[in-house]
Amino acid sequence: DFVEDRYGVMWVGTGGGVATLSGTKWSRLSLPSLVDSQIVNTLAEDPVTGAVWIGTTRGLVWYHPFVAE
């Protein structure tokens, strides 16, 4: 699955986590170990906060790129 957020960043779900494309730069996002799975099934941007919801085979992750972990 993939989604483009309000900042123009493309989020791509893979069998090994999440990759982001900002302009021409690819980055990889590590999911928290609490999720116990890196297999991403779905992605959605929260229309209120701009955060990205990441659905995996083992749970749901809320990730906001501008909030410290």
Short mmCIF file of C-alpha atoms in Angstrom, two decimals:
data_model
loop_
_atom_site.label_atom_id
_atom_site.label_comp_id
_atom_site.label_asym_id
_atom_site.label_seq_id
_atom_site.Cartn_x
_atom_site.Cartn_y
_atom_site.Cartn_z
CA ASP A 1 0.00 0.00 0.00
CA PHE A 2 1.07 3.62 -0.34
CA VAL A 3 -0.16 7.11 0.56
CA GLU A 4 1.04 10.63 -0.16
CA ASP A 5 0.81 12.91 2.88
CA ARG A 6 -0.05 16.62 3.01
CA TYR A 7 3.66 17.49 2.81
CA GLY A 8 4.13 15.60 -0.47
CA VAL A 9 5.98 12.69 1.12
CA MET A 10 5.14 9.30 -0.36
CA TRP A 11 4.82 6.50 2.22
CA VAL A 12 5.21 2.96 0.89
CA GLY A 13 4.32 -0.13 2.92
CA THR A 14 6.43 -3.21 2.27
CA GLY A 15 7.04 -6.68 3.66
CA GLY A 16 9.96 -5.18 5.60
CA GLY A 17 8.49 -1.97 7.05
CA VAL A 18 7.88 1.47 5.59
CA ALA A 19 9.87 3.44 3.05
CA THR A 20 9.36 7.15 2.43
CA LEU A 21 10.14 9.18 -0.66
CA SER A 22 10.64 12.91 -0.15
CA GLY A 23 11.64 14.62 -3.38
CA THR A 24 14.32 12.26 -4.66
CA LYS A 25 15.45 10.89 -1.28
CA TRP A 26 14.34 7.46 -0.06
CA SER A 27 14.39 6.67 3.68
CA ARG A 28 13.42 3.63 5.70
CA LEU A 29 11.30 3.82 8.84
CA SER A 30 11.75 1.18 11.53
CA LEU A 31 8.55 0.19 13.26
CA PRO A 32 8.54 -0.15 17.05
CA SER A 33 9.38 -3.61 18.39
CA LEU A 34 6.02 -3.58 20.22
CA VAL A 35 4.29 -4.23 16.90
CA ASP A 36 6.17 -7.50 16.43
CA SER A 37 5.81 -7.34 12.65
CA GLN A 38 7.39 -5.31 9.88
CA ILE A 39 4.84 -6.47 7.29
CA VAL A 40 2.76 -3.40 6.37
CA ASN A 41 -0.73 -4.00 4.96
CA THR A 42 -2.18 -0.50 4.85
CA LEU A 43 -1.32 3.16 5.30
CA ALA A 44 -3.55 6.19 5.91
CA GLU A 45 -2.95 9.83 6.79
CA ASP A 46 -4.86 11.22 9.76
CA PRO A 47 -6.77 14.21 8.31
CA VAL A 48 -6.64 16.12 11.61
CA THR A 49 -3.05 15.64 12.83
CA GLY A 50 -1.20 14.76 9.62
CA ALA A 51 0.14 11.62 11.29
CA VAL A 52 0.34 8.38 9.34
CA TRP A 53 -1.46 5.28 10.56
CA ILE A 54 0.47 2.13 9.68
CA GLY A 55 -1.45 -1.15 9.71
CA THR A 56 0.66 -4.28 10.08
CA THR A 57 -0.19 -7.97 10.39
CA ARG A 58 0.23 -7.60 14.18
CA GLY A 59 -1.16 -4.19 15.02
CA LEU A 60 -1.56 -0.52 14.30
CA VAL A 61 1.12 2.17 14.61
CA TRP A 62 0.53 5.94 14.82
CA TYR A 63 3.54 7.83 13.48
CA HIS A 64 3.98 11.57 13.18
CA PRO A 65 7.22 12.70 11.55
CA PHE A 66 7.36 15.91 13.58
CA VAL A 67 6.77 14.38 17.02
CA ALA A 68 9.79 13.06 18.94
CA GLU A 69 9.63 9.35 19.71
#
